[in-house]
Amino acid sequence: MRRMIHDMRGMLRTNRGSILIFEILYRIFTAFVLIEAASRGISFALKKAGFSYLTARNALKFFCSPVTLLVLAGFLLLCLFFVCLEMCVLYTAFQAGVVKEEMSPIKMLIFGMKNVVELFQTKNARILLVNANFYLLTGSWILLRLVKHIRPLSYIVTELAGFRLVKILAWILLAVMACISLMYVYVPAISILRDVRFRESSEKSRKIFRRHWLPTIGLLAGSNLFAYLLYYLGQFILKVLAALAVVLFADRSTELALILTISNDIDIAALILASIAGLYLNLGSLTFLLYRYQNKKYEWEIPPYHYHLSSGIRRVFTVIVISCLAAAGALYAYDSVYTGTVKASAIISEAKITSHRGNSFEAPENTLPAIEGAIDTMSDYVEIDVQETKDGIIVVHHDASLKRTTGTEGRLWDYTYGDLLLLDFGSWFSDEFTGTQIPTLEQALEACKGRINMNIELKANRLSDTLAEKTLQLIEDHGMEAQVVLSSTSYRYLKEVKEQNPDIRTGYILTAAYGNYFEDENIDFFSIRSSFVTSSLVKSAHDFGKEVHAWTVNTKSELSRMKRLQVDNIITDRPVLAREILYRESDTESIFEFLKLALKVGR
């Protein structure tokens, strides 16, 4: 046994560096492609299903709709292709490792793609299902952890887990998947590496497994246990490093909020690390055992593996790979930075946090310093109010009167923009902001583009015939349709927006929950005073694919209540406190507090 482990380690080490480089680049590329595909697919399916948002309450109905099923089928086929290609590349690298031949990542990819083509030419497409079953079985715990980061799916899984019958059926399903995987455990390696048809490879796989089931199960179990432990170790190390960096370099007022914000990203990074390690060890173990038992028991000759590639072919493939990575990255960057957050991310994690009138707890409301403060506090959205001046300029201001923010009498719409620039909109808050000017909507959009999402309220202090149209035009001119939602107490404004651009998401602001607007196509979400938000209201809105945004939530008790009610967005003057309440994790906080104490003692 010791000799076998020693030999296997030698095989695994042969192309370890190339495999690591390939896995990192491949996972980055597939992440770009799959996130984009999921984002666009969800948006298309939601529109066809008649929903504005995917919520926990409408998720089951959404996933059962014909259009969604077609989108899911296409997405699953794409995933199957990526899984098959990855496994072909890794099996190719491990086969070369058996004879101690080193391969570059490009060479691995070329011959991995060659193996994929040969699979379909020999009508071995069933290997896709075998690969998928093995991938799902060994990565089932990783998928469950990832589901926890997706709100609607997390809700469904949590609800189903409460039924004993569902748990029993889940264990039975895993047992069946395990039996199928073991029955065909060597089939992918034989079919991919030996160019053998599915039936013949199945017979050979069963014959090898029957004679050597103990080392096969032992190595696979050990590989997956190692990946499982690596996940928790990697998560702990990453959280310690993140907490240390935050303690040393971050602003003290946002330390805990920052570490809680990146905690989800750390968990996902640790899961990706564990999945790479698990796949590497699983496929490496199977390749090693296959050739070990082929040679000793079946006297199968290992084919010569000295593939040679001309420098021209290597250069062409290198250019293609770099171009694909660049194109996928550029498309993702365009959607996530230039035009705003990728739509698929809207269903991930806890409720979103909106800074009310900017970070109005630290800076004068509805000013550029308040907007910058919202960005600094890692808010998901910044809420601002817009009105129209006498000369038709859209400016950011809440009240109809200028008295509270400038000390000047009069209504905002009675002043031109030039007149407003002469007024001081900051000294009422503190002397530090003396001389702060009123911002235009265009300035606010430029400050937020690619940095933070926006909730722009169209003020109905005085109904304007052009406010909605001009606001929408500015948003479109800046290419920020995916980064902005528009809200108002005026239903007329929302209807105007939808008539001009149906893709812009709109919210109806209600002081209390009166009337039934859940089926109204001009409303995508409801913005309601938190004291009127109830469990039945949230459920009703979610049933129709609408979101609930609660305002203005500033106390710990009310923040906790909104979290329990599963509202989708919390509008608050205290975004840091909101994040601490919504994203609270005991293990992360313990690490954070321990490091703070250790550094304090060390000083």
XYZ file of N, CA and C in Angstrom, residues 255-401:
441
model
N -15.006 48.266 10.156
C -14.227 47.025 10.216
C -15.098 45.778 10.140
N -16.050 45.651 11.075
C -16.867 44.440 11.136
C -17.742 44.304 9.894
N -18.309 45.413 9.435
C -19.145 45.371 8.233
C -18.344 44.890 7.032
N -17.083 45.318 6.931
C -16.245 44.934 5.808
C -15.937 43.444 5.843
N -15.567 42.929 7.021
C -15.226 41.507 7.107
C -16.447 40.635 6.852
N -17.625 41.110 7.272
C -18.845 40.353 7.004
C -19.214 40.401 5.523
N -18.889 41.520 4.867
C -19.179 41.654 3.439
C -18.377 40.660 2.614
N -17.095 40.513 2.944
C -16.242 39.631 2.148
C -16.293 38.183 2.630
N -17.011 37.920 3.719
C -17.092 36.556 4.252
C -17.713 35.603 3.240
N -18.780 36.027 2.542
C -19.409 35.176 1.522
C -18.442 34.877 0.386
N -17.683 35.891 -0.018
C -16.705 35.688 -1.091
C -15.623 34.702 -0.660
N -15.238 34.787 0.603
C -14.236 33.855 1.131
C -14.771 32.428 1.105
N -16.024 32.262 1.492
C -16.635 30.929 1.494
C -16.663 30.345 0.082
N -17.035 31.164 -0.902
C -17.086 30.697 -2.285
C -15.680 30.363 -2.788
N -14.689 31.187 -2.426
C -13.305 30.922 -2.833
C -12.807 29.603 -2.248
N -13.140 29.343 -0.980
C -12.733 28.092 -0.332
C -13.413 26.891 -0.988
N -14.664 27.056 -1.393
C -15.379 25.976 -2.075
C -14.745 25.669 -3.431
N -14.356 26.709 -4.169
C -13.702 26.502 -5.468
C -12.371 25.784 -5.276
N -11.609 26.192 -4.259
C -10.337 25.544 -3.950
C -10.544 24.066 -3.637
N -11.567 23.772 -2.829
C -11.846 22.384 -2.451
C -12.303 21.569 -3.655
N -13.096 22.181 -4.533
C -13.582 21.441 -5.707
C -12.436 21.109 -6.658
N -11.486 22.027 -6.806
C -10.310 21.760 -7.649
C -9.496 20.619 -7.063
N -9.251 20.682 -5.754
C -8.468 19.633 -5.088
C -9.173 18.292 -5.189
N -10.496 18.278 -4.961
C -11.245 17.024 -5.012
C -11.208 16.397 -6.394
N -11.422 17.196 -7.441
C -11.400 16.662 -8.806
C -10.005 16.179 -9.183
N -9.002 16.940 -8.801
C -7.601 16.570 -9.068
C -7.272 15.213 -8.453
N -7.620 15.011 -7.200
C -7.294 13.763 -6.510
C -8.163 12.601 -6.987
N -9.454 12.867 -7.240
C -10.342 11.794 -7.695
C -9.914 11.245 -9.049
N -9.737 12.139 -10.020
C -9.363 11.689 -11.368
C -7.944 11.145 -11.397
N -7.057 11.753 -10.610
C -5.690 11.243 -10.538
C -5.645 9.843 -9.952
N -6.422 9.603 -8.915
C -6.470 8.276 -8.290
C -6.997 7.232 -9.259
N -8.071 7.562 -9.968
C -8.669 6.602 -10.899
C -7.732 6.292 -12.064
N -7.051 7.307 -12.582
C -6.101 7.082 -13.671
C -4.956 6.186 -13.215
N -4.436 6.455 -12.023
C -3.334 5.654 -11.497
C -3.762 4.204 -11.306
N -4.908 3.986 -10.670
C -5.378 2.620 -10.416
C -5.682 1.897 -11.716
N -6.254 2.606 -12.686
C -6.575 1.988 -13.968
C -5.328 1.414 -14.623
N -4.278 2.225 -14.742
C -3.075 1.750 -15.402
C -2.309 0.743 -14.549
N -2.417 0.872 -13.260
C -1.761 -0.100 -12.371
C -2.364 -1.486 -12.588
N -3.699 -1.546 -12.640
C -4.349 -2.843 -12.777
C -4.400 -3.301 -14.227
N -4.374 -2.381 -15.183
C -4.286 -2.764 -16.591
C -2.990 -3.526 -16.846
N -1.901 -2.965 -16.359
C -0.593 -3.555 -16.624
C -0.425 -4.894 -15.927
N -0.860 -4.959 -14.659
C -0.581 -6.153 -13.859
C -1.583 -7.276 -14.113
N -2.833 -6.935 -14.375
C -3.866 -7.949 -14.477
C -4.284 -8.229 -15.920
N -4.326 -7.205 -16.733
C -4.871 -7.381 -18.068
C -3.830 -7.203 -19.160
N -2.624 -6.834 -18.770
C -1.512 -6.694 -19.697
C -1.861 -5.787 -20.873
N -2.545 -4.696 -20.525
C -2.816 -3.692 -21.564
C -1.580 -2.821 -21.711
N -1.190 -2.611 -22.910
C 0.003 -1.800 -23.155
C -0.347 -0.323 -23.056
N 0.477 0.406 -22.317
C 0.289 1.856 -22.266
C 0.765 2.437 -23.589
N -0.107 3.141 -24.295
C 0.290 3.659 -25.608
C 1.361 4.722 -25.469
N 2.189 4.895 -26.491
C 3.191 5.971 -26.439
C 2.491 7.315 -26.338
N 2.978 8.172 -25.469
C 2.276 9.431 -25.201
C 3.088 10.643 -25.613
N 4.077 10.430 -26.446
C 4.947 11.549 -26.829
C 4.339 12.300 -28.009
N 3.257 13.046 -27.692
C 2.648 13.875 -28.729
C 3.547 15.082 -28.984
N 3.682 15.427 -30.244
C 4.516 16.576 -30.590
C 3.650 17.606 -31.308
N 3.825 18.846 -30.928
C 3.076 19.942 -31.537
C 4.056 20.936 -32.135
N 3.746 21.386 -33.330
C 4.601 22.390 -33.959
C 4.435 23.715 -33.218
N 5.429 24.546 -33.304
C 5.377 25.846 -32.630
C 4.238 26.698 -33.178
N 3.910 26.518 -34.460
C 2.820 27.277 -35.066
C 1.474 26.938 -34.442
N 1.214 25.638 -34.235
C -0.038 25.202 -33.613
C -0.129 25.724 -32.188
N 0.985 25.645 -31.461
C 0.990 26.131 -30.070
C 0.686 27.623 -30.017
N 1.257 28.399 -30.955
C 1.017 29.839 -30.963
C -0.448 30.152 -31.277
N -1.000 29.428 -32.260
C -2.398 29.662 -32.640
C -3.323 29.378 -31.452
N -3.116 28.242 -30.790
C -3.973 27.900 -29.658
C -3.772 28.863 -28.492
N -2.548 29.328 -28.309
C -2.296 30.300 -27.242
C -3.069 31.587 -27.497
N -3.056 32.045 -28.741
C -3.797 33.256 -29.104
C -5.293 33.039 -28.904
N -5.795 31.854 -29.307
C -7.226 31.558 -29.157
C -7.632 31.555 -27.687
N -6.822 30.917 -26.848
C -7.128 30.843 -25.413
C -7.133 32.237 -24.787
N -6.104 33.026 -25.089
C -6.029 34.386 -24.537
C -7.201 35.231 -25.026
N -7.567 35.066 -26.304
C -8.692 35.830 -26.861
C -10.001 35.453 -26.183
N -10.209 34.156 -25.950
C -11.438 33.699 -25.278
C -11.519 34.243 -23.861
N -10.407 34.186 -23.130
C -10.378 34.722 -21.775
C -10.647 36.221 -21.766
N -10.011 36.920 -22.698
C -10.190 38.373 -22.764
C -11.624 38.732 -23.130
N -12.209 38.011 -24.099
C -13.579 38.302 -24.524
C -14.572 38.038 -23.401
N -14.406 36.890 -22.719
C -15.312 36.566 -21.615
C -15.165 37.571 -20.483
N -13.925 37.930 -20.176
C -13.689 38.908 -19.113
C -14.238 40.280 -19.463
N -14.082 40.675 -20.733
C -14.579 41.986 -21.159
C -16.100 42.048 -21.086
N -16.766 40.968 -21.510
C -18.226 40.933 -21.463
C -18.725 40.986 -20.026
N -18.057 40.222 -19.158
C -18.438 40.224 -17.739
C -18.198 41.601 -17.129
N -17.044 42.202 -17.450
C -16.725 43.527 -16.906
C -17.717 44.570 -17.397
N -18.117 44.458 -18.655
C -19.085 45.412 -19.203
C -20.404 45.335 -18.447
N -20.870 44.106 -18.190
C -22.144 43.930 -17.496
C -22.056 44.269 -16.011
N -20.930 43.919 -15.374
C -20.845 44.079 -13.921
C -20.278 45.418 -13.477
N -19.525 46.086 -14.356
C -18.910 47.357 -13.968
C -19.469 48.515 -14.782
N -19.432 48.371 -16.097
C -19.822 49.513 -16.942
C -21.315 49.816 -16.859
N -22.126 48.755 -16.944
C -23.575 48.983 -16.896
C -24.172 48.662 -15.545
N -23.373 48.163 -14.609
C -23.916 47.861 -13.287
C -23.715 46.418 -12.923
N -24.314 46.041 -11.802
C -24.160 44.695 -11.286
C -24.846 43.684 -12.199
N -24.208 42.529 -12.384
C -24.808 41.461 -13.174
C -26.130 41.051 -12.551
N -27.160 40.861 -13.378
C -28.507 40.609 -12.879
C -28.588 39.362 -12.017
N -27.797 38.331 -12.336
C -27.879 37.086 -11.579
C -27.511 37.297 -10.121
N -26.700 38.300 -9.843
C -26.282 38.535 -8.462
C -27.397 39.065 -7.591
N -28.486 39.513 -8.216
C -29.607 40.058 -7.444
C -30.275 39.009 -6.571
N -30.081 37.715 -6.894
C -30.730 36.673 -6.101
C -29.763 36.037 -5.108
N -28.547 36.568 -5.043
C -27.548 35.980 -4.163
C -27.480 36.736 -2.846
N -27.232 35.987 -1.786
C -26.990 36.509 -0.438
C -28.233 37.072 0.216
N -28.022 37.857 1.286
C -29.119 38.386 2.087
C -29.743 39.605 1.411
N -30.647 40.272 2.160
C -31.296 41.478 1.640
C -30.242 42.534 1.295
N -30.536 43.310 0.261
C -29.636 44.384 -0.133
C -29.807 45.572 0.812
N -28.752 46.371 0.882
C -28.739 47.524 1.783
C -28.654 48.804 0.958
N -29.587 49.724 1.231
C -29.632 51.002 0.525
C -29.370 52.144 1.498
N -28.408 52.984 1.163
C -28.130 54.173 1.968
C -29.148 55.253 1.637
N -29.918 55.645 2.634
C -31.019 56.583 2.456
C -30.490 58.005 2.232
N -30.759 58.550 1.060
C -30.285 59.884 0.663
C -28.760 59.969 0.740
N -28.108 58.884 0.371
C -26.667 58.789 0.561
C -26.385 58.384 1.992
N -25.148 58.469 2.407
C -24.834 58.181 3.808
C -25.175 59.417 4.641
N -26.473 59.617 4.839
C -26.946 60.843 5.489
C -26.673 60.879 6.980
N -26.133 59.781 7.512
C -25.736 59.761 8.924
C -24.379 60.436 9.122
N -23.586 60.495 8.027
C -22.230 61.027 8.118
C -22.010 62.274 7.272
N -22.942 62.594 6.384
C -22.771 63.736 5.479
C -24.141 64.326 5.154
N -24.188 65.571 4.692
C -25.483 66.173 4.351
C -26.186 65.372 3.253
N -27.449 65.079 3.471
C -28.217 64.224 2.573
C -28.243 64.740 1.140
N -28.307 63.775 0.205
C -28.464 64.088 -1.224
C -27.367 65.004 -1.776
N -26.159 64.835 -1.266
C -25.008 65.574 -1.793
C -23.961 64.574 -2.271
N -22.990 65.052 -3.028
C -21.929 64.162 -3.504
C -21.128 63.548 -2.358
N -20.827 64.287 -1.264
C -20.155 63.631 -0.132
C -20.988 62.497 0.466
N -22.315 62.647 0.509
C -23.176 61.587 1.033
C -23.161 60.376 0.105
N -23.121 60.611 -1.200
C -23.058 59.511 -2.161
C -21.740 58.766 -2.024
N -20.642 59.517 -1.911
C -19.329 58.887 -1.711
C -19.315 58.101 -0.401
N -19.990 58.636 0.619
C -20.070 57.930 1.894
C -20.806 56.613 1.773
N -21.857 56.568 0.949
C -22.595 55.319 0.720
C -21.696 54.282 0.058
N -20.872 54.723 -0.873
C -19.934 53.812 -1.535
C -18.906 53.305 -0.536
N -18.392 54.207 0.308
C -17.373 53.834 1.291
C -17.892 52.829 2.314
N -19.185 52.889 2.615
C -19.755 51.969 3.607
C -20.251 50.669 2.981
N -19.911 50.434 1.707
C -20.216 49.187 1.004
C -21.707 48.936 0.859
N -22.488 49.999 0.760
C -23.919 49.832 0.511
C -24.130 49.241 -0.881
N -25.211 48.485 -1.027
C -25.529 47.910 -2.333
C -26.184 48.947 -3.244
N -26.971 49.838 -2.635
C -27.652 50.903 -3.376
C -27.470 52.223 -2.635
N -27.576 53.304 -3.394
C -27.696 54.631 -2.797
C -29.031 55.202 -3.273
N -29.844 55.692 -2.340
C -31.138 56.275 -2.683
C -31.010 57.787 -2.714
N -31.461 58.393 -3.809
C -31.436 59.846 -3.923
C -32.799 60.318 -4.445
N -33.083 61.607 -4.236
C -34.351 62.193 -4.690
C -34.052 63.229 -5.772
N -34.868 63.252 -6.811
C -34.621 64.203 -7.887
C -35.858 65.067 -8.154
N -35.582 66.334 -8.486
C -36.622 67.294 -8.849
C -36.109 68.136 -10.021
N -36.990 68.946 -10.570
C -36.636 69.762 -11.733
C -36.624 71.239 -11.347
N -35.565 71.936 -11.757
C -35.450 73.364 -11.454
C -36.311 74.182 -12.419
N -36.339 75.472 -12.178
C -37.132 76.387 -13.009
C -36.701 76.346 -14.462
N -35.368 76.142 -14.671
C -34.863 76.116 -16.050
C -34.681 74.685 -16.577
N -35.332 73.696 -15.926
C -35.398 72.346 -16.479
C -34.217 71.446 -16.191
N -33.376 71.779 -15.216
C -32.247 70.926 -14.850
C -32.694 69.964 -13.744
N -32.343 68.677 -13.887
C -32.690 67.683 -12.869
C -31.619 67.711 -11.784
N -32.030 68.059 -10.557
C -31.101 68.157 -9.439
C -31.517 67.181 -8.342
N -30.582 66.940 -7.404
C -30.803 65.979 -6.321
C -31.173 66.737 -5.053
N -32.422 66.576 -4.615
C -32.900 67.252 -3.403
C -34.205 66.606 -2.968
N -34.441 66.519 -1.659
C -35.640 65.837 -1.154
C -36.827 66.769 -0.961
N -36.654 67.814 -0.180
C -37.782 68.672 0.172
C -38.196 69.558 -0.997
N -39.473 69.942 -0.971
C -39.930 70.960 -1.915
C -39.354 72.314 -1.529
N -39.292 72.564 -0.210
C -38.764 73.822 0.309
C -37.250 73.748 0.476
